[in-house]
Amino acid sequence: MAWTWPTAAFFIFVLLAITTMGIWERFSPGGNPRRGVLGLDTTRGDRLFISILGSAFIHLAWLGLFGTPLWGALVISILYFIAVFRWV
């Protein structure tokens, strides 16, 4: 793997997301399960994992269909992230 600034940014984002979720859980425990976008009962951590995994697949599909640059995949991933966390 090429260690470029986008690669470092990705791993920093994952680390910050996990840290933020830990702090959020510390101050607001529970995170009661609710019905998610996929029809599953999910907690905050589940939704974070689903959104990161889905974003990886979105980026891979974008690379396979369109190649670079990945700005379109980033926009789709952000919308997917919002949908996963806001879906009721």
PDB file of N, CA and C in Angstrom:
ATOM      1  N   MET A   1       0.849  -1.172   0.000  1.00  0.00           N
ATOM      2  CA  MET A   1       0.000   0.000   0.000  1.00  0.00           C
ATOM      3  C   MET A   1       0.894   1.234   0.000  1.00  0.00           C
ATOM      4  N   ALA A   2       0.512   2.179  -0.788  1.00  0.00           N
ATOM      5  CA  ALA A   2       1.249   3.443  -0.840  1.00  0.00           C
ATOM      6  C   ALA A   2       0.817   4.321   0.331  1.00  0.00           C
ATOM      7  N   TRP A   3       1.762   4.728   1.158  1.00  0.00           N
ATOM      8  CA  TRP A   3       1.456   5.574   2.298  1.00  0.00           C
ATOM      9  C   TRP A   3       1.509   7.032   1.862  1.00  0.00           C
ATOM     10  N   THR A   4       0.371   7.514   1.418  1.00  0.00           N
ATOM     11  CA  THR A   4       0.232   8.892   0.978  1.00  0.00           C
ATOM     12  C   THR A   4      -0.592   9.648   2.005  1.00  0.00           C
ATOM     13  N   TRP A   5      -0.749  10.952   1.806  1.00  0.00           N
ATOM     14  CA  TRP A   5      -1.543  11.723   2.770  1.00  0.00           C
ATOM     15  C   TRP A   5      -3.004  11.287   2.783  1.00  0.00           C
ATOM     16  N   PRO A   6      -3.636  10.876   1.648  1.00  0.00           N
ATOM     17  CA  PRO A   6      -5.009  10.384   1.757  1.00  0.00           C
ATOM     18  C   PRO A   6      -5.109   9.098   2.587  1.00  0.00           C
ATOM     19  N   THR A   7      -4.112   8.226   2.466  1.00  0.00           N
ATOM     20  CA  THR A   7      -4.114   7.001   3.267  1.00  0.00           C
ATOM     21  C   THR A   7      -3.998   7.341   4.751  1.00  0.00           C
ATOM     22  N   ALA A   8      -3.089   8.230   5.080  1.00  0.00           N
ATOM     23  CA  ALA A   8      -2.934   8.659   6.474  1.00  0.00           C
ATOM     24  C   ALA A   8      -4.209   9.331   6.978  1.00  0.00           C
ATOM     25  N   ALA A   9      -4.835  10.153   6.142  1.00  0.00           N
ATOM     26  CA  ALA A   9      -6.076  10.832   6.537  1.00  0.00           C
ATOM     27  C   ALA A   9      -7.173   9.823   6.830  1.00  0.00           C
ATOM     28  N   PHE A  10      -7.238   8.756   6.031  1.00  0.00           N
ATOM     29  CA  PHE A  10      -8.253   7.719   6.262  1.00  0.00           C
ATOM     30  C   PHE A  10      -8.053   7.068   7.631  1.00  0.00           C
ATOM     31  N   PHE A  11      -6.832   6.657   7.924  1.00  0.00           N
ATOM     32  CA  PHE A  11      -6.582   5.993   9.204  1.00  0.00           C
ATOM     33  C   PHE A  11      -6.754   6.949  10.380  1.00  0.00           C
ATOM     34  N   ILE A  12      -6.413   8.203  10.212  1.00  0.00           N
ATOM     35  CA  ILE A  12      -6.647   9.197  11.260  1.00  0.00           C
ATOM     36  C   ILE A  12      -8.148   9.379  11.479  1.00  0.00           C
ATOM     37  N   PHE A  13      -8.926   9.414  10.379  1.00  0.00           N
ATOM     38  CA  PHE A  13     -10.380   9.538  10.507  1.00  0.00           C
ATOM     39  C   PHE A  13     -10.962   8.361  11.276  1.00  0.00           C
ATOM     40  N   VAL A  14     -10.542   7.137  10.953  1.00  0.00           N
ATOM     41  CA  VAL A  14     -11.059   5.964  11.653  1.00  0.00           C
ATOM     42  C   VAL A  14     -10.713   6.040  13.133  1.00  0.00           C
ATOM     43  N   LEU A  15      -9.492   6.413  13.463  1.00  0.00           N
ATOM     44  CA  LEU A  15      -9.080   6.549  14.857  1.00  0.00           C
ATOM     45  C   LEU A  15      -9.902   7.616  15.577  1.00  0.00           C
ATOM     46  N   LEU A  16     -10.100   8.757  14.939  1.00  0.00           N
ATOM     47  CA  LEU A  16     -10.902   9.829  15.548  1.00  0.00           C
ATOM     48  C   LEU A  16     -12.366   9.415  15.701  1.00  0.00           C
ATOM     49  N   ALA A  17     -12.896   8.692  14.726  1.00  0.00           N
ATOM     50  CA  ALA A  17     -14.289   8.247  14.811  1.00  0.00           C
ATOM     51  C   ALA A  17     -14.479   7.285  15.979  1.00  0.00           C
ATOM     52  N   ILE A  18     -13.562   6.343  16.144  1.00  0.00           N
ATOM     53  CA  ILE A  18     -13.666   5.392  17.252  1.00  0.00           C
ATOM     54  C   ILE A  18     -13.489   6.113  18.586  1.00  0.00           C
ATOM     55  N   THR A  19     -12.557   7.049  18.666  1.00  0.00           N
ATOM     56  CA  THR A  19     -12.347   7.818  19.896  1.00  0.00           C
ATOM     57  C   THR A  19     -13.581   8.650  20.228  1.00  0.00           C
ATOM     58  N   THR A  20     -14.140   9.309  19.225  1.00  0.00           N
ATOM     59  CA  THR A  20     -15.344  10.116  19.437  1.00  0.00           C
ATOM     60  C   THR A  20     -16.509   9.260  19.912  1.00  0.00           C
ATOM     61  N   MET A  21     -16.667   8.074  19.316  1.00  0.00           N
ATOM     62  CA  MET A  21     -17.745   7.185  19.743  1.00  0.00           C
ATOM     63  C   MET A  21     -17.537   6.723  21.183  1.00  0.00           C
ATOM     64  N   GLY A  22     -16.276   6.486  21.571  1.00  0.00           N
ATOM     65  CA  GLY A  22     -15.996   6.097  22.954  1.00  0.00           C
ATOM     66  C   GLY A  22     -16.323   7.200  23.937  1.00  0.00           C
ATOM     67  N   ILE A  23     -15.945   8.430  23.601  1.00  0.00           N
ATOM     68  CA  ILE A  23     -16.261   9.572  24.466  1.00  0.00           C
ATOM     69  C   ILE A  23     -17.766   9.786  24.537  1.00  0.00           C
ATOM     70  N   TRP A  24     -18.451   9.684  23.405  1.00  0.00           N
ATOM     71  CA  TRP A  24     -19.909   9.843  23.363  1.00  0.00           C
ATOM     72  C   TRP A  24     -20.575   8.799  24.257  1.00  0.00           C
ATOM     73  N   GLU A  25     -20.096   7.543  24.185  1.00  0.00           N
ATOM     74  CA  GLU A  25     -20.660   6.486  25.010  1.00  0.00           C
ATOM     75  C   GLU A  25     -20.383   6.729  26.485  1.00  0.00           C
ATOM     76  N   ARG A  26     -19.244   7.315  26.796  1.00  0.00           N
ATOM     77  CA  ARG A  26     -18.895   7.590  28.189  1.00  0.00           C
ATOM     78  C   ARG A  26     -19.843   8.620  28.806  1.00  0.00           C
ATOM     79  N   PHE A  27     -20.167   9.666  28.048  1.00  0.00           N
ATOM     80  CA  PHE A  27     -21.014  10.732  28.574  1.00  0.00           C
ATOM     81  C   PHE A  27     -22.501  10.505  28.346  1.00  0.00           C
ATOM     82  N   SER A  28     -22.851   9.682  27.403  1.00  0.00           N
ATOM     83  CA  SER A  28     -24.262   9.368  27.131  1.00  0.00           C
ATOM     84  C   SER A  28     -24.385   7.866  26.876  1.00  0.00           C
ATOM     85  N   PRO A  29     -24.335   7.074  27.954  1.00  0.00           N
ATOM     86  CA  PRO A  29     -24.329   5.620  27.778  1.00  0.00           C
ATOM     87  C   PRO A  29     -25.655   5.103  27.217  1.00  0.00           C
ATOM     88  N   GLY A  30     -25.548   3.953  26.638  1.00  0.00           N
ATOM     89  CA  GLY A  30     -26.751   3.302  26.142  1.00  0.00           C
ATOM     90  C   GLY A  30     -26.763   3.204  24.642  1.00  0.00           C
ATOM     91  N   GLY A  31     -27.068   4.283  23.994  1.00  0.00           N
ATOM     92  CA  GLY A  31     -27.191   4.238  22.549  1.00  0.00           C
ATOM     93  C   GLY A  31     -28.230   3.216  22.140  1.00  0.00           C
ATOM     94  N   ASN A  32     -29.442   3.368  22.650  1.00  0.00           N
ATOM     95  CA  ASN A  32     -30.496   2.380  22.438  1.00  0.00           C
ATOM     96  C   ASN A  32     -30.607   1.978  20.976  1.00  0.00           C
ATOM     97  N   PRO A  33     -30.771   0.671  20.730  1.00  0.00           N
ATOM     98  CA  PRO A  33     -30.923   0.217  19.343  1.00  0.00           C
ATOM     99  C   PRO A  33     -32.151   0.832  18.691  1.00  0.00           C
ATOM    100  N   ARG A  34     -32.044   1.084  17.396  1.00  0.00           N
ATOM    101  CA  ARG A  34     -33.190   1.558  16.630  1.00  0.00           C
ATOM    102  C   ARG A  34     -33.112   0.971  15.231  1.00  0.00           C
ATOM    103  N   ARG A  35     -34.226   0.996  14.556  1.00  0.00           N
ATOM    104  CA  ARG A  35     -34.316   0.411  13.220  1.00  0.00           C
ATOM    105  C   ARG A  35     -33.532   1.281  12.251  1.00  0.00           C
ATOM    106  N   GLY A  36     -32.570   0.680  11.565  1.00  0.00           N
ATOM    107  CA  GLY A  36     -31.689   1.416  10.678  1.00  0.00           C
ATOM    108  C   GLY A  36     -32.139   1.376   9.226  1.00  0.00           C
ATOM    109  N   VAL A  37     -31.314   1.951   8.366  1.00  0.00           N
ATOM    110  CA  VAL A  37     -31.608   2.070   6.946  1.00  0.00           C
ATOM    111  C   VAL A  37     -31.700   0.699   6.285  1.00  0.00           C
ATOM    112  N   LEU A  38     -30.998  -0.295   6.813  1.00  0.00           N
ATOM    113  CA  LEU A  38     -31.024  -1.634   6.240  1.00  0.00           C
ATOM    114  C   LEU A  38     -32.106  -2.517   6.864  1.00  0.00           C
ATOM    115  N   GLY A  39     -32.911  -1.952   7.752  1.00  0.00           N
ATOM    116  CA  GLY A  39     -33.967  -2.717   8.403  1.00  0.00           C
ATOM    117  C   GLY A  39     -33.482  -3.523   9.589  1.00  0.00           C
ATOM    118  N   LEU A  40     -32.299  -3.234  10.081  1.00  0.00           N
ATOM    119  CA  LEU A  40     -31.730  -3.926  11.226  1.00  0.00           C
ATOM    120  C   LEU A  40     -31.811  -3.039  12.465  1.00  0.00           C
ATOM    121  N   ASP A  41     -31.929  -3.675  13.632  1.00  0.00           N
ATOM    122  CA  ASP A  41     -31.826  -2.919  14.878  1.00  0.00           C
ATOM    123  C   ASP A  41     -30.347  -2.699  15.153  1.00  0.00           C
ATOM    124  N   THR A  42     -29.921  -1.435  15.178  1.00  0.00           N
ATOM    125  CA  THR A  42     -28.501  -1.129  15.316  1.00  0.00           C
ATOM    126  C   THR A  42     -28.258  -0.114  16.425  1.00  0.00           C
ATOM    127  N   THR A  43     -27.063  -0.192  17.017  1.00  0.00           N
ATOM    128  CA  THR A  43     -26.619   0.802  17.990  1.00  0.00           C
ATOM    129  C   THR A  43     -25.723   1.798  17.268  1.00  0.00           C
ATOM    130  N   ARG A  44     -25.229   2.794  17.992  1.00  0.00           N
ATOM    131  CA  ARG A  44     -24.349   3.789  17.376  1.00  0.00           C
ATOM    132  C   ARG A  44     -23.102   3.152  16.780  1.00  0.00           C
ATOM    133  N   GLY A  45     -22.484   2.239  17.514  1.00  0.00           N
ATOM    134  CA  GLY A  45     -21.278   1.578  17.027  1.00  0.00           C
ATOM    135  C   GLY A  45     -21.544   0.750  15.776  1.00  0.00           C
ATOM    136  N   ASP A  46     -22.696   0.071  15.749  1.00  0.00           N
ATOM    137  CA  ASP A  46     -23.076  -0.696  14.559  1.00  0.00           C
ATOM    138  C   ASP A  46     -23.226   0.216  13.352  1.00  0.00           C
ATOM    139  N   ARG A  47     -23.880   1.355  13.564  1.00  0.00           N
ATOM    140  CA  ARG A  47     -24.094   2.287  12.452  1.00  0.00           C
ATOM    141  C   ARG A  47     -22.780   2.886  11.965  1.00  0.00           C
ATOM    142  N   LEU A  48     -21.835   3.136  12.881  1.00  0.00           N
ATOM    143  CA  LEU A  48     -20.514   3.622  12.477  1.00  0.00           C
ATOM    144  C   LEU A  48     -19.813   2.572  11.610  1.00  0.00           C
ATOM    145  N   PHE A  49     -19.828   1.319  12.062  1.00  0.00           N
ATOM    146  CA  PHE A  49     -19.186   0.247  11.309  1.00  0.00           C
ATOM    147  C   PHE A  49     -19.829   0.077   9.938  1.00  0.00           C
ATOM    148  N   ILE A  50     -21.156   0.077   9.874  1.00  0.00           N
ATOM    149  CA  ILE A  50     -21.868  -0.073   8.600  1.00  0.00           C
ATOM    150  C   ILE A  50     -21.544   1.084   7.663  1.00  0.00           C
ATOM    151  N   SER A  51     -21.461   2.295   8.194  1.00  0.00           N
ATOM    152  CA  SER A  51     -21.186   3.447   7.334  1.00  0.00           C
ATOM    153  C   SER A  51     -19.743   3.434   6.818  1.00  0.00           C
ATOM    154  N   ILE A  52     -18.771   3.031   7.640  1.00  0.00           N
ATOM    155  CA  ILE A  52     -17.384   2.962   7.178  1.00  0.00           C
ATOM    156  C   ILE A  52     -17.221   1.843   6.157  1.00  0.00           C
ATOM    157  N   LEU A  53     -17.809   0.688   6.428  1.00  0.00           N
ATOM    158  CA  LEU A  53     -17.722  -0.428   5.491  1.00  0.00           C
ATOM    159  C   LEU A  53     -18.411  -0.097   4.173  1.00  0.00           C
ATOM    160  N   GLY A  54     -19.601   0.502   4.256  1.00  0.00           N
ATOM    161  CA  GLY A  54     -20.316   0.896   3.038  1.00  0.00           C
ATOM    162  C   GLY A  54     -19.547   1.932   2.233  1.00  0.00           C
ATOM    163  N   SER A  55     -18.903   2.857   2.921  1.00  0.00           N
ATOM    164  CA  SER A  55     -18.111   3.879   2.224  1.00  0.00           C
ATOM    165  C   SER A  55     -16.928   3.251   1.488  1.00  0.00           C
ATOM    166  N   ALA A  56     -16.325   2.230   2.091  1.00  0.00           N
ATOM    167  CA  ALA A  56     -15.227   1.539   1.410  1.00  0.00           C
ATOM    168  C   ALA A  56     -15.721   0.892   0.122  1.00  0.00           C
ATOM    169  N   PHE A  57     -16.882   0.251   0.169  1.00  0.00           N
ATOM    170  CA  PHE A  57     -17.433  -0.375  -1.038  1.00  0.00           C
ATOM    171  C   PHE A  57     -17.847   0.661  -2.080  1.00  0.00           C
ATOM    172  N   ILE A  58     -18.366   1.786  -1.628  1.00  0.00           N
ATOM    173  CA  ILE A  58     -18.723   2.864  -2.559  1.00  0.00           C
ATOM    174  C   ILE A  58     -17.467   3.348  -3.286  1.00  0.00           C
ATOM    175  N   HIS A  59     -16.385   3.539  -2.563  1.00  0.00           N
ATOM    176  CA  HIS A  59     -15.139   3.999  -3.184  1.00  0.00           C
ATOM    177  C   HIS A  59     -14.571   2.948  -4.138  1.00  0.00           C
ATOM    178  N   LEU A  60     -14.636   1.679  -3.762  1.00  0.00           N
ATOM    179  CA  LEU A  60     -14.150   0.630  -4.656  1.00  0.00           C
ATOM    180  C   LEU A  60     -14.981   0.555  -5.933  1.00  0.00           C
ATOM    181  N   ALA A  61     -16.301   0.669  -5.784  1.00  0.00           N
ATOM    182  CA  ALA A  61     -17.167   0.656  -6.970  1.00  0.00           C
ATOM    183  C   ALA A  61     -16.877   1.859  -7.861  1.00  0.00           C
ATOM    184  N   TRP A  62     -16.674   3.010  -7.257  1.00  0.00           N
ATOM    185  CA  TRP A  62     -16.354   4.224  -8.025  1.00  0.00           C
ATOM    186  C   TRP A  62     -15.057   4.036  -8.806  1.00  0.00           C
ATOM    187  N   LEU A  63     -14.046   3.492  -8.132  1.00  0.00           N
ATOM    188  CA  LEU A  63     -12.768   3.256  -8.811  1.00  0.00           C
ATOM    189  C   LEU A  63     -12.940   2.289  -9.980  1.00  0.00           C
ATOM    190  N   GLY A  64     -13.747   1.257  -9.789  1.00  0.00           N
ATOM    191  CA  GLY A  64     -13.969   0.279 -10.843  1.00  0.00           C
ATOM    192  C   GLY A  64     -14.752   0.832 -12.019  1.00  0.00           C
ATOM    193  N   LEU A  65     -15.692   1.730 -11.745  1.00  0.00           N
ATOM    194  CA  LEU A  65     -16.549   2.259 -12.811  1.00  0.00           C
ATOM    195  C   LEU A  65     -15.994   3.523 -13.459  1.00  0.00           C
ATOM    196  N   PHE A  66     -15.443   4.425 -12.652  1.00  0.00           N
ATOM    197  CA  PHE A  66     -15.054   5.738 -13.162  1.00  0.00           C
ATOM    198  C   PHE A  66     -13.568   6.055 -13.030  1.00  0.00           C
ATOM    199  N   GLY A  67     -12.868   5.370 -12.148  1.00  0.00           N
ATOM    200  CA  GLY A  67     -11.465   5.700 -11.902  1.00  0.00           C
ATOM    201  C   GLY A  67     -11.342   6.915 -10.983  1.00  0.00           C
ATOM    202  N   THR A  68     -10.208   7.588 -11.104  1.00  0.00           N
ATOM    203  CA  THR A  68      -9.987   8.765 -10.269  1.00  0.00           C
ATOM    204  C   THR A  68     -10.452  10.003 -11.002  1.00  0.00           C
ATOM    205  N   PRO A  69     -10.721  11.099 -10.338  1.00  0.00           N
ATOM    206  CA  PRO A  69     -10.672  11.407  -8.911  1.00  0.00           C
ATOM    207  C   PRO A  69     -11.873  10.828  -8.169  1.00  0.00           C
ATOM    208  N   LEU A  70     -11.784  10.811  -6.861  1.00  0.00           N
ATOM    209  CA  LEU A  70     -12.794  10.163  -6.016  1.00  0.00           C
ATOM    210  C   LEU A  70     -13.759  11.131  -5.344  1.00  0.00           C
ATOM    211  N   TRP A  71     -13.840  12.361  -5.828  1.00  0.00           N
ATOM    212  CA  TRP A  71     -14.717  13.348  -5.174  1.00  0.00           C
ATOM    213  C   TRP A  71     -16.175  12.921  -5.220  1.00  0.00           C
ATOM    214  N   GLY A  72     -16.601  12.322  -6.314  1.00  0.00           N
ATOM    215  CA  GLY A  72     -17.983  11.848  -6.406  1.00  0.00           C
ATOM    216  C   GLY A  72     -18.267  10.759  -5.392  1.00  0.00           C
ATOM    217  N   ALA A  73     -17.328   9.833  -5.226  1.00  0.00           N
ATOM    218  CA  ALA A  73     -17.489   8.766  -4.238  1.00  0.00           C
ATOM    219  C   ALA A  73     -17.524   9.335  -2.824  1.00  0.00           C
ATOM    220  N   LEU A  74     -16.739  10.377  -2.581  1.00  0.00           N
ATOM    221  CA  LEU A  74     -16.744  11.007  -1.262  1.00  0.00           C
ATOM    222  C   LEU A  74     -18.104  11.624  -0.957  1.00  0.00           C
ATOM    223  N   VAL A  75     -18.688  12.297  -1.930  1.00  0.00           N
ATOM    224  CA  VAL A  75     -20.013  12.908  -1.735  1.00  0.00           C
ATOM    225  C   VAL A  75     -21.061  11.827  -1.478  1.00  0.00           C
ATOM    226  N   ILE A  76     -21.034  10.760  -2.264  1.00  0.00           N
ATOM    227  CA  ILE A  76     -21.987   9.659  -2.074  1.00  0.00           C
ATOM    228  C   ILE A  76     -21.792   9.021  -0.702  1.00  0.00           C
ATOM    229  N   SER A  77     -20.543   8.854  -0.279  1.00  0.00           N
ATOM    230  CA  SER A  77     -20.255   8.257   1.030  1.00  0.00           C
ATOM    231  C   SER A  77     -20.763   9.121   2.175  1.00  0.00           C
ATOM    232  N   ILE A  78     -20.617  10.421   2.055  1.00  0.00           N
ATOM    233  CA  ILE A  78     -21.118  11.325   3.097  1.00  0.00           C
ATOM    234  C   ILE A  78     -22.641  11.251   3.172  1.00  0.00           C
ATOM    235  N   LEU A  79     -23.303  11.221   2.031  1.00  0.00           N
ATOM    236  CA  LEU A  79     -24.763  11.076   2.024  1.00  0.00           C
ATOM    237  C   LEU A  79     -25.188   9.735   2.616  1.00  0.00           C
ATOM    238  N   TYR A  80     -24.434   8.679   2.309  1.00  0.00           N
ATOM    239  CA  TYR A  80     -24.713   7.355   2.876  1.00  0.00           C
ATOM    240  C   TYR A  80     -24.540   7.378   4.393  1.00  0.00           C
ATOM    241  N   PHE A  81     -23.484   8.018   4.878  1.00  0.00           N
ATOM    242  CA  PHE A  81     -23.233   8.146   6.310  1.00  0.00           C
ATOM    243  C   PHE A  81     -24.396   8.853   7.000  1.00  0.00           C
ATOM    244  N   ILE A  82     -24.855   9.939   6.415  1.00  0.00           N
ATOM    245  CA  ILE A  82     -25.982  10.677   6.984  1.00  0.00           C
ATOM    246  C   ILE A  82     -27.232   9.813   7.003  1.00  0.00           C
ATOM    247  N   ALA A  83     -27.469   9.080   5.917  1.00  0.00           N
ATOM    248  CA  ALA A  83     -28.651   8.217   5.843  1.00  0.00           C
ATOM    249  C   ALA A  83     -28.601   7.124   6.903  1.00  0.00           C
ATOM    250  N   VAL A  84     -27.436   6.545   7.126  1.00  0.00           N
ATOM    251  CA  VAL A  84     -27.313   5.467   8.114  1.00  0.00           C
ATOM    252  C   VAL A  84     -27.558   5.995   9.519  1.00  0.00           C
ATOM    253  N   PHE A  85     -27.056   7.192   9.836  1.00  0.00           N
ATOM    254  CA  PHE A  85     -27.201   7.708  11.205  1.00  0.00           C
ATOM    255  C   PHE A  85     -28.535   8.417  11.438  1.00  0.00           C
ATOM    256  N   ARG A  86     -29.154   8.946  10.408  1.00  0.00           N
ATOM    257  CA  ARG A  86     -30.395   9.711  10.609  1.00  0.00           C
ATOM    258  C   ARG A  86     -31.660   8.909  10.366  1.00  0.00           C
ATOM    259  N   TRP A  87     -31.535   7.747   9.764  1.00  0.00           N
ATOM    260  CA  TRP A  87     -32.710   6.954   9.408  1.00  0.00           C
ATOM    261  C   TRP A  87     -33.434   6.531  10.663  1.00  0.00           C
ATOM    262  N   VAL A  88     -34.748   6.697  10.667  1.00  0.00           N
ATOM    263  CA  VAL A  88     -35.544   6.296  11.841  1.00  0.00           C
ATOM    264  C   VAL A  88     -36.560   5.280  11.408  1.00  0.00           C
TER     265      VAL A  88
END
